[in-house]
Amino acid sequence: MLSGKLFITVGSMAGTALVAFLFFLPVVSHGQQYDLLIKNGHVIDPKNNIDTIKDVAVANGKIVKVDNDVSPTQSKKTIDATGLYVVPGLIDIHTHVFVGSKADKFADGIYSVSPDDFSFKSGVTTVVDAGTSGWRNFPLFKEQVIDKSQTRVLAFLNIAGSGMSGKPMQEDVNDMNADSAAFVAEKYKDIIVGIKIGHYEGSDLAPFNKALDAGKKLNEPLFVECHLPQYSLEDQLQMMRPGDIITHSYEQVSERMPVVDEHGKVHPFVLTAQKKGVLFDVGHGGAGFWFSQAIPAFQQGLAPNSFGSDLHRFSMNAGMKSMLNIMSKYMAIGMSLGDVVTRATWNPARSIKREDLGNLSEGAVADIAVLSVQKGKFGFIDAGGNRLEGNKKLEAELTVRAGKIVWDLNGLAAQPWKQ
Ligand SMILES: [Zn+2]
């Protein structure tokens, strides 16, 4: 390419131009090797133990350098992130984004949302759909949503053939098939990251066992959505394997046993399950998060492993709002910013066995969130309508997906307007 340029230059320009070209040759050849440079931001990259001010350079959709003082002359575009936090693109492992199926209130689009509408503005670059589709309708989900979204959409495949298709279909035990689920999950193994069980109200253990069977065939985690009220929480946690994920961890509803007892103590069997390696996801949603559970649990060592939001049309307009709001809520509860970022990036990446994501390693895909910490008087709401006050709130200033700027709240990457 350079010799081509040189040839054109020699062929078409006068001697002075050639001299000028040769003078600037090092700048041309090495000059703009990066597409994007995010300078002076405070990088928090839990995987690589980075928690300090660094520059992050991006080229061809990949992170190519995380270092001190990278020169802006080397980049086509430079963003000054002074005073901001630069973290891996956030991963939300509990969402409902299958908007296309005709099946039920969840899958027909009444509950589900379109991923790009809500992800980037919250710094989220990867969402995992929590079993809205099953092995029968996953191809439709892929065609309608996954293939058409800029957000990376992964999925826990529902053991129920048609996913969250409403009663009685989603509770038909005969339509829950470990072999079929494993077959589809294997076929789309770059997208499907585990098997989901939930929204089943019968007393039969078969659905749980079938989901477990599929998870074992695939060596992928189970995502247990409902804390199935007809089984005891203790039994469910005992059946779960290390690496399996339970969501709605801090729910307090009458039908099922919460993780914290009536005296404010975490049940010993819950801590035993945590020690065994069962992963606790927030799964906030509309009803899944209560301060009465989450705060004592946090104080007694049962912090969530991930901040799955249970994003759907109701939760986003209620106390949940966005994953960033859940992160801010946990800062108000007492979690450090570093711990909050870990649970929004590297922890969920590992829990879905996608260690290529949730980090800013050189060579990794350039999914990046640039966050601000707003200071002031804020309120956070739980599912019971309780309000917790906090003085910090995270906001997504800039979101980058595969090297491309997909969200820019205050025009950090835009040029100054001149009349
Ligand atoms: Zn859900």
CSV table of C-alpha atoms and ligand atoms in Angstrom, one decimal:
chain,number,residue,atom,x,y,z
A,1,MET,CA,0.0,0.0,0.0
A,2,LEU,CA,2.8,2.3,0.9
A,3,SER,CA,4.8,1.5,-2.3
A,4,GLY,CA,1.6,2.2,-4.2
A,5,LYS,CA,1.2,5.6,-2.7
A,6,LEU,CA,4.9,6.3,-3.4
A,7,PHE,CA,4.4,5.3,-7.0
A,8,ILE,CA,1.4,7.6,-7.4
A,9,THR,CA,3.3,10.4,-5.7
A,10,VAL,CA,6.3,9.9,-7.9
A,11,GLY,CA,4.2,9.7,-10.9
A,12,SER,CA,1.9,12.7,-10.3
A,13,MET,CA,3.6,15.1,-8.1
A,14,ALA,CA,6.5,17.5,-8.3
A,15,GLY,CA,9.8,17.1,-6.4
A,16,THR,CA,8.7,19.3,-3.4
A,17,ALA,CA,5.7,17.2,-2.9
A,18,LEU,CA,7.8,14.0,-2.9
A,19,VAL,CA,10.1,15.5,-0.3
A,20,ALA,CA,7.1,16.5,1.8
A,21,PHE,CA,5.7,13.0,1.4
A,22,LEU,CA,8.9,11.3,2.4
A,23,PHE,CA,9.2,13.7,5.4
A,24,PHE,CA,5.8,12.7,6.6
A,25,LEU,CA,6.3,9.0,5.7
A,26,PRO,CA,6.8,7.8,9.3
A,27,VAL,CA,3.6,9.7,10.3
A,28,VAL,CA,1.7,8.1,7.5
A,29,SER,CA,2.9,4.6,8.0
A,30,HIS,CA,2.8,4.5,11.8
A,31,GLY,CA,0.7,7.6,12.4
A,32,GLN,CA,-2.8,6.6,12.5
A,33,GLN,CA,-2.6,3.0,13.3
A,34,TYR,CA,-5.5,3.2,15.8
A,35,ASP,CA,-9.1,3.9,14.9
A,36,LEU,CA,-10.0,5.1,18.4
A,37,LEU,CA,-8.0,6.2,21.4
A,38,ILE,CA,-9.6,6.7,24.8
A,39,LYS,CA,-7.2,8.8,26.8
A,40,ASN,CA,-6.7,9.7,30.4
A,41,GLY,CA,-9.6,7.6,31.7
A,42,HIS,CA,-9.5,5.5,34.9
A,43,VAL,CA,-9.4,2.0,33.5
A,44,ILE,CA,-11.0,-0.8,35.6
A,45,ASP,CA,-10.4,-4.1,34.0
A,46,PRO,CA,-10.9,-6.8,36.7
A,47,LYS,CA,-9.6,-9.7,34.6
A,48,ASN,CA,-6.2,-8.0,34.1
A,49,ASN,CA,-6.1,-6.4,37.6
A,50,ILE,CA,-6.0,-2.9,36.2
A,51,ASP,CA,-7.5,-0.1,38.3
A,52,THR,CA,-5.6,3.0,37.3
A,53,ILE,CA,-5.4,5.8,34.7
A,54,LYS,CA,-4.4,4.4,31.3
A,55,ASP,CA,-5.1,5.0,27.6
A,56,VAL,CA,-7.0,2.4,25.6
A,57,ALA,CA,-6.3,2.1,21.8
A,58,VAL,CA,-8.6,0.3,19.4
A,59,ALA,CA,-8.0,-0.8,15.8
A,60,ASN,CA,-10.1,-3.0,13.5
A,61,GLY,CA,-12.7,-3.6,16.2
A,62,LYS,CA,-10.1,-4.9,18.7
A,63,ILE,CA,-8.4,-3.6,21.8
A,64,VAL,CA,-4.8,-3.2,20.6
A,65,LYS,CA,-3.1,-1.3,23.5
A,66,VAL,CA,-3.8,-0.5,27.1
A,67,ASP,CA,-0.9,1.6,28.2
A,68,ASN,CA,0.4,4.9,29.7
A,69,ASP,CA,0.5,7.9,27.5
A,70,VAL,CA,-0.3,6.7,24.0
A,71,SER,CA,0.1,9.6,21.5
A,72,PRO,CA,-3.1,11.0,19.9
A,73,THR,CA,-1.1,11.4,16.7
A,74,GLN,CA,-1.3,7.7,16.4
A,75,SER,CA,-5.1,7.6,16.2
A,76,LYS,CA,-7.8,8.7,13.8
A,77,LYS,CA,-10.0,9.7,16.7
A,78,THR,CA,-9.1,10.5,20.3
A,79,ILE,CA,-11.5,10.9,23.2
A,80,ASP,CA,-10.5,12.6,26.4
A,81,ALA,CA,-11.9,10.5,29.2
A,82,THR,CA,-10.4,12.6,32.1
A,83,GLY,CA,-12.5,12.0,35.2
A,84,LEU,CA,-14.3,9.1,33.7
A,85,TYR,CA,-14.1,5.3,34.1
A,86,VAL,CA,-13.2,3.1,31.2
A,87,VAL,CA,-14.5,-0.5,31.7
A,88,PRO,CA,-15.2,-3.5,29.5
A,89,GLY,CA,-18.6,-3.4,27.9
A,90,LEU,CA,-21.2,-4.5,30.5
A,91,ILE,CA,-22.8,-8.0,30.3
A,92,ASP,CA,-26.4,-8.5,31.4
A,93,ILE,CA,-27.1,-12.2,31.8
A,94,HIS,CA,-30.8,-11.9,32.5
A,95,THR,CA,-32.9,-10.2,29.8
A,96,HIS,CA,-36.0,-10.9,27.7
A,97,VAL,CA,-35.4,-9.7,24.1
A,98,PHE,CA,-37.3,-12.2,22.0
A,99,VAL,CA,-39.9,-9.8,20.7
A,100,GLY,CA,-41.1,-11.8,17.7
A,101,SER,CA,-42.9,-14.9,18.8
A,102,LYS,CA,-46.7,-15.0,18.8
A,103,ALA,CA,-46.8,-17.2,21.8
A,104,ASP,CA,-47.6,-15.5,25.1
A,105,LYS,CA,-47.5,-12.4,27.2
A,106,PHE,CA,-43.8,-12.8,27.6
A,107,ALA,CA,-42.8,-13.9,24.2
A,108,ASP,CA,-45.3,-12.0,22.1
A,109,GLY,CA,-43.6,-8.7,22.6
A,110,ILE,CA,-45.7,-7.4,25.5
A,111,TYR,CA,-42.9,-8.0,28.0
A,112,SER,CA,-39.8,-8.4,25.8
A,113,VAL,CA,-37.9,-5.4,24.5
A,114,SER,CA,-35.6,-4.9,21.6
A,115,PRO,CA,-32.0,-5.1,22.8
A,116,ASP,CA,-30.4,-2.1,21.1
A,117,ASP,CA,-33.1,0.2,22.5
A,118,PHE,CA,-31.9,-0.3,26.0
A,119,SER,CA,-28.4,-1.8,26.0
A,120,PHE,CA,-26.0,0.8,24.8
A,121,LYS,CA,-27.4,3.7,26.8
A,122,SER,CA,-26.6,1.7,29.9
A,123,GLY,CA,-23.1,0.7,28.8
A,124,VAL,CA,-24.3,-2.9,28.0
A,125,THR,CA,-22.7,-4.5,24.9
A,126,THR,CA,-23.8,-8.1,25.6
A,127,VAL,CA,-27.2,-9.4,26.7
A,128,VAL,CA,-28.2,-13.0,27.4
A,129,ASP,CA,-31.8,-13.8,26.9
A,130,ALA,CA,-33.1,-15.9,29.8
A,131,GLY,CA,-35.0,-18.6,28.1
A,132,THR,CA,-37.7,-16.6,26.3
A,133,SER,CA,-37.1,-19.0,23.4
A,134,GLY,CA,-36.8,-22.8,23.6
A,135,TRP,CA,-35.4,-25.4,21.2
A,136,ARG,CA,-38.4,-25.2,18.9
A,137,ASN,CA,-38.4,-21.4,18.3
A,138,PHE,CA,-34.8,-20.4,18.9
A,139,PRO,CA,-34.2,-20.2,15.1
A,140,LEU,CA,-37.0,-17.7,14.8
A,141,PHE,CA,-35.4,-15.7,17.7
A,142,LYS,CA,-32.1,-15.8,15.9
A,143,GLU,CA,-33.5,-14.7,12.6
A,144,GLN,CA,-35.7,-11.9,14.0
A,145,VAL,CA,-33.5,-10.5,16.8
A,146,ILE,CA,-30.1,-11.9,17.3
A,147,ASP,CA,-28.9,-11.5,13.7
A,148,LYS,CA,-30.4,-8.0,13.4
A,149,SER,CA,-29.1,-6.5,16.6
A,150,GLN,CA,-25.9,-4.6,17.1
A,151,THR,CA,-25.9,-5.7,20.7
A,152,ARG,CA,-24.3,-9.1,21.1
A,153,VAL,CA,-27.3,-11.3,22.0
A,154,LEU,CA,-26.6,-14.7,23.6
A,155,ALA,CA,-29.1,-17.0,25.1
A,156,PHE,CA,-30.0,-19.5,27.7
A,157,LEU,CA,-32.2,-22.0,25.9
A,158,ASN,CA,-35.4,-22.9,27.7
A,159,ILE,CA,-35.9,-26.6,28.3
A,160,ALA,CA,-39.6,-26.0,27.3
A,161,GLY,CA,-39.7,-26.4,23.6
A,162,SER,CA,-41.4,-23.0,22.9
A,163,GLY,CA,-39.7,-21.1,25.6
A,164,MET,CA,-41.9,-18.7,27.7
A,165,SER,CA,-44.9,-19.4,25.6
A,166,GLY,CA,-47.5,-19.2,28.3
A,167,LYS,CA,-49.6,-21.9,29.9
A,168,PRO,CA,-50.3,-24.7,29.2
A,169,MET,CA,-47.7,-25.0,26.5
A,170,GLN,CA,-44.7,-23.9,28.6
A,171,GLU,CA,-45.6,-26.4,31.3
A,172,ASP,CA,-46.0,-29.4,29.0
A,173,VAL,CA,-43.4,-31.8,30.4
A,174,ASN,CA,-43.6,-33.8,27.1
A,175,ASP,CA,-42.3,-30.8,25.2
A,176,MET,CA,-39.2,-30.5,27.5
A,177,ASN,CA,-36.6,-32.6,25.8
A,178,ALA,CA,-32.9,-32.7,26.9
A,179,ASP,CA,-31.8,-34.2,23.6
A,180,SER,CA,-33.6,-31.7,21.4
A,181,ALA,CA,-32.3,-28.8,23.6
A,182,ALA,CA,-28.8,-30.2,23.5
A,183,PHE,CA,-29.0,-30.6,19.7
A,184,VAL,CA,-30.1,-27.0,19.2
A,185,ALA,CA,-27.6,-25.6,21.7
A,186,GLU,CA,-24.8,-27.5,20.1
A,187,LYS,CA,-25.8,-26.3,16.6
A,188,TYR,CA,-25.7,-22.7,17.8
A,189,LYS,CA,-23.0,-23.0,20.4
A,190,ASP,CA,-21.6,-19.6,19.6
A,191,ILE,CA,-24.8,-18.1,20.9
A,192,ILE,CA,-26.4,-20.5,23.4
A,193,VAL,CA,-24.6,-20.4,26.7
A,194,GLY,CA,-26.7,-22.6,28.9
A,195,ILE,CA,-30.1,-24.1,29.7
A,196,LYS,CA,-32.9,-22.3,31.4
A,197,ILE,CA,-35.5,-23.8,33.8
A,198,GLY,CA,-38.4,-21.8,35.2
A,199,HIS,CA,-42.0,-20.8,35.0
A,200,TYR,CA,-43.2,-24.2,35.8
A,201,GLU,CA,-45.7,-24.6,38.5
A,202,GLY,CA,-46.3,-28.4,38.6
A,203,SER,CA,-44.8,-30.6,41.3
A,204,ASP,CA,-43.0,-32.9,38.9
A,205,LEU,CA,-39.2,-32.8,39.2
A,206,ALA,CA,-38.9,-33.9,35.6
A,207,PRO,CA,-38.4,-30.4,34.1
A,208,PHE,CA,-35.6,-29.6,36.5
A,209,ASN,CA,-34.0,-33.0,35.8
A,210,LYS,CA,-34.4,-32.7,32.0
A,211,ALA,CA,-32.8,-29.2,32.1
A,212,LEU,CA,-30.0,-30.6,34.2
A,213,ASP,CA,-29.5,-33.5,31.8
A,214,ALA,CA,-29.2,-31.1,28.8
A,215,GLY,CA,-26.8,-28.9,30.8
A,216,LYS,CA,-24.6,-32.0,31.5
A,217,LYS,CA,-24.7,-33.1,27.9
A,218,LEU,CA,-23.5,-29.6,26.9
A,219,ASN,CA,-21.2,-28.9,29.8
A,220,GLU,CA,-23.0,-25.6,30.1
A,221,PRO,CA,-24.6,-24.0,33.1
A,222,LEU,CA,-28.2,-24.2,34.2
A,223,PHE,CA,-30.0,-20.9,34.6
A,224,VAL,CA,-32.7,-21.3,37.3
A,225,GLU,CA,-35.1,-18.5,36.9
A,226,CYS,CA,-38.0,-19.1,39.2
A,227,HIS,CA,-36.9,-20.7,42.4
A,228,LEU,CA,-39.7,-23.0,41.5
A,229,PRO,CA,-42.0,-22.5,44.5
A,230,GLN,CA,-43.2,-26.1,44.6
A,231,TYR,CA,-39.7,-27.3,45.3
A,232,SER,CA,-37.9,-26.2,48.5
A,233,LEU,CA,-35.1,-23.7,47.9
A,234,GLU,CA,-32.8,-26.1,49.8
A,235,ASP,CA,-33.6,-29.0,47.4
A,236,GLN,CA,-33.0,-26.8,44.3
A,237,LEU,CA,-29.7,-25.5,45.6
A,238,GLN,CA,-28.7,-29.1,46.4
A,239,MET,CA,-29.6,-30.3,42.9
A,240,MET,CA,-27.6,-27.4,41.3
A,241,ARG,CA,-24.0,-28.0,40.3
A,242,PRO,CA,-21.0,-25.7,40.8
A,243,GLY,CA,-21.3,-23.0,38.1
A,244,ASP,CA,-25.1,-23.3,37.8
A,245,ILE,CA,-26.8,-19.9,38.2
A,246,ILE,CA,-29.8,-19.0,40.3
A,247,THR,CA,-31.5,-15.8,39.6
A,248,HIS,CA,-34.1,-13.6,41.4
A,249,SER,CA,-31.7,-14.3,44.3
A,250,TYR,CA,-33.1,-11.6,46.6
A,251,GLU,CA,-36.8,-12.1,45.9
A,252,GLN,CA,-39.2,-12.0,48.8
A,253,VAL,CA,-42.5,-13.6,47.9
A,254,SER,CA,-44.8,-15.7,50.0
A,255,GLU,CA,-44.8,-18.8,47.8
A,256,ARG,CA,-41.2,-19.6,48.1
A,257,MET,CA,-38.5,-19.4,50.8
A,258,PRO,CA,-36.3,-16.4,50.5
A,259,VAL,CA,-32.5,-16.6,51.1
A,260,VAL,CA,-32.7,-14.6,54.3
A,261,ASP,CA,-34.9,-15.9,57.2
A,262,GLU,CA,-37.4,-14.0,59.3
A,263,HIS,CA,-34.7,-13.0,61.7
A,264,GLY,CA,-32.5,-11.5,59.0
A,265,LYS,CA,-30.1,-14.4,58.8
A,266,VAL,CA,-29.0,-16.0,55.6
A,267,HIS,CA,-30.1,-19.7,55.7
A,268,PRO,CA,-27.0,-21.8,56.3
A,269,PHE,CA,-27.8,-24.1,53.3
A,270,VAL,CA,-27.7,-21.0,51.0
A,271,LEU,CA,-24.1,-20.2,52.2
A,272,THR,CA,-23.3,-23.9,51.7
A,273,ALA,CA,-24.5,-23.7,48.1
A,274,GLN,CA,-22.5,-20.5,47.5
A,275,LYS,CA,-19.4,-22.3,48.9
A,276,LYS,CA,-20.1,-25.2,46.6
A,277,GLY,CA,-20.0,-22.8,43.6
A,278,VAL,CA,-23.6,-22.1,42.8
A,279,LEU,CA,-23.7,-18.5,41.4
A,280,PHE,CA,-26.2,-16.0,42.6
A,281,ASP,CA,-27.5,-13.6,40.0
A,282,VAL,CA,-29.6,-10.5,41.0
A,283,GLY,CA,-32.4,-11.0,38.4
A,284,HIS,CA,-34.0,-7.7,39.6
A,285,GLY,CA,-37.0,-7.6,37.3
A,286,GLY,CA,-40.3,-6.2,38.6
A,287,ALA,CA,-40.5,-8.4,41.7
A,288,GLY,CA,-37.1,-10.1,42.1
A,289,PHE,CA,-35.2,-7.6,44.3
A,290,TRP,CA,-35.9,-6.6,47.9
A,291,PHE,CA,-33.7,-4.6,50.2
A,292,SER,CA,-35.0,-6.8,53.1
A,293,GLN,CA,-33.2,-9.7,51.4
A,294,ALA,CA,-30.3,-8.1,49.5
A,295,ILE,CA,-28.9,-5.9,52.3
A,296,PRO,CA,-28.6,-8.5,55.0
A,297,ALA,CA,-27.4,-11.0,52.4
A,298,PHE,CA,-24.7,-8.6,51.3
A,299,GLN,CA,-23.7,-7.9,54.9
A,300,GLN,CA,-23.4,-11.6,55.6
A,301,GLY,CA,-21.3,-12.4,52.6
A,302,LEU,CA,-23.9,-13.4,50.0
A,303,ALA,CA,-23.1,-10.7,47.4
A,304,PRO,CA,-24.4,-11.4,44.0
A,305,ASN,CA,-22.0,-12.9,41.4
A,306,SER,CA,-23.7,-10.9,38.6
A,307,PHE,CA,-26.2,-8.1,38.1
A,308,GLY,CA,-28.7,-9.7,35.7
A,309,SER,CA,-31.4,-7.1,35.3
A,310,ASP,CA,-34.3,-9.2,34.1
A,311,LEU,CA,-34.9,-6.5,31.6
A,312,HIS,CA,-38.4,-6.4,30.2
A,313,ARG,CA,-41.0,-3.8,29.6
A,314,PHE,CA,-42.2,-3.5,33.2
A,315,SER,CA,-39.0,-3.8,35.1
A,316,MET,CA,-37.3,-1.0,33.0
A,317,ASN,CA,-40.1,1.4,34.0
A,318,ALA,CA,-40.1,0.3,37.7
A,319,GLY,CA,-37.4,0.1,40.3
A,320,MET,CA,-34.9,-1.8,38.1
A,321,LYS,CA,-34.6,0.8,35.3
A,322,SER,CA,-31.2,-0.4,33.9
A,323,MET,CA,-28.2,-2.5,34.8
A,324,LEU,CA,-26.3,0.7,35.6
A,325,ASN,CA,-29.1,1.6,38.1
A,326,ILE,CA,-28.6,-1.8,39.7
A,327,MET,CA,-24.9,-1.2,39.9
A,328,SER,CA,-25.5,2.2,41.5
A,329,LYS,CA,-28.0,0.6,43.9
A,330,TYR,CA,-25.3,-1.8,45.0
A,331,MET,CA,-22.9,1.2,45.6
A,332,ALA,CA,-25.6,2.7,47.8
A,333,ILE,CA,-25.7,-0.6,49.7
A,334,GLY,CA,-22.0,-0.5,50.2
A,335,MET,CA,-20.2,-2.2,47.4
A,336,SER,CA,-17.1,-0.6,46.0
A,337,LEU,CA,-17.0,0.6,42.4
A,338,GLY,CA,-14.3,-2.0,41.6
A,339,ASP,CA,-16.5,-4.8,42.9
A,340,VAL,CA,-19.5,-3.5,41.1
A,341,VAL,CA,-17.6,-3.4,37.8
A,342,THR,CA,-16.3,-7.0,38.3
A,343,ARG,CA,-19.9,-8.2,38.7
A,344,ALA,CA,-20.9,-6.4,35.5
A,345,THR,CA,-18.1,-7.6,33.3
A,346,TRP,CA,-15.6,-10.4,34.1
A,347,ASN,CA,-17.9,-12.4,36.5
A,348,PRO,CA,-20.8,-12.8,34.1
A,349,ALA,CA,-18.3,-13.5,31.2
A,350,ARG,CA,-16.9,-16.4,33.2
A,351,SER,CA,-20.3,-17.6,34.4
A,352,ILE,CA,-21.4,-18.1,30.8
A,353,LYS,CA,-17.9,-19.5,29.8
A,354,ARG,CA,-17.2,-16.6,27.5
A,355,GLU,CA,-13.9,-15.5,28.8
A,356,ASP,CA,-13.3,-13.7,25.5
A,357,LEU,CA,-15.7,-11.1,26.8
A,358,GLY,CA,-15.8,-8.8,29.8
A,359,ASN,CA,-12.2,-7.7,29.7
A,360,LEU,CA,-9.9,-5.2,27.9
A,361,SER,CA,-7.0,-7.6,27.1
A,362,GLU,CA,-5.0,-6.7,24.0
A,363,GLY,CA,-6.6,-8.7,21.2
A,364,ALA,CA,-10.1,-8.8,22.8
A,365,VAL,CA,-13.1,-7.4,21.0
A,366,ALA,CA,-13.4,-3.6,21.6
A,367,ASP,CA,-16.6,-3.6,23.7
A,368,ILE,CA,-16.1,-0.7,26.0
A,369,ALA,CA,-18.2,1.4,28.4
A,370,VAL,CA,-17.0,4.8,29.5
A,371,LEU,CA,-18.9,5.7,32.7
A,372,SER,CA,-19.3,8.7,34.9
A,373,VAL,CA,-20.0,8.7,38.6
A,374,GLN,CA,-22.5,11.4,39.2
A,375,LYS,CA,-22.6,12.8,42.7
A,376,GLY,CA,-25.7,14.1,44.4
A,377,LYS,CA,-28.8,12.9,46.1
A,378,PHE,CA,-30.4,9.9,44.5
A,379,GLY,CA,-33.1,7.4,45.4
A,380,PHE,CA,-33.2,3.7,44.6
A,381,ILE,CA,-36.3,1.6,44.7
A,382,ASP,CA,-36.9,-2.1,45.4
A,383,ALA,CA,-39.8,-4.4,44.3
A,384,GLY,CA,-41.6,-3.6,47.5
A,385,GLY,CA,-41.7,0.1,46.8
A,386,ASN,CA,-39.0,0.9,49.4
A,387,ARG,CA,-36.5,3.7,48.8
A,388,LEU,CA,-32.8,3.7,49.6
A,389,GLU,CA,-30.9,6.9,49.4
A,390,GLY,CA,-27.5,7.1,47.7
A,391,ASN,CA,-25.1,9.8,46.8
A,392,LYS,CA,-23.5,8.3,43.6
A,393,LYS,CA,-25.0,7.3,40.3
A,394,LEU,CA,-23.3,5.7,37.3
A,395,GLU,CA,-24.1,7.0,33.9
A,396,ALA,CA,-22.9,5.7,30.5
A,397,GLU,CA,-21.1,8.5,28.7
A,398,LEU,CA,-19.8,6.5,25.8
A,399,THR,CA,-20.4,2.9,24.6
A,400,VAL,CA,-18.2,1.2,22.0
A,401,ARG,CA,-19.3,-2.1,20.4
A,402,ALA,CA,-16.6,-3.9,18.4
A,403,GLY,CA,-14.7,-0.7,18.0
A,404,LYS,CA,-17.7,1.3,16.8
A,405,ILE,CA,-19.2,4.2,18.9
A,406,VAL,CA,-22.8,3.2,19.5
A,407,TRP,CA,-23.7,5.6,22.3
A,408,ASP,CA,-22.3,9.1,23.1
A,409,LEU,CA,-24.3,10.9,25.8
A,410,ASN,CA,-22.6,14.2,25.7
A,411,GLY,CA,-20.8,14.2,22.4
A,412,LEU,CA,-17.4,13.1,23.7
A,413,ALA,CA,-16.6,11.8,20.2
A,414,ALA,CA,-18.3,14.6,18.3
A,415,GLN,CA,-16.5,17.7,16.9
A,416,PRO,CA,-17.2,21.2,18.3
A,417,TRP,CA,-19.9,23.0,16.4
A,418,LYS,CA,-18.8,26.2,14.8
A,419,GLN,CA,-21.2,28.7,13.3
B,1,ZN,ZN,-36.6,-13.3,33.6
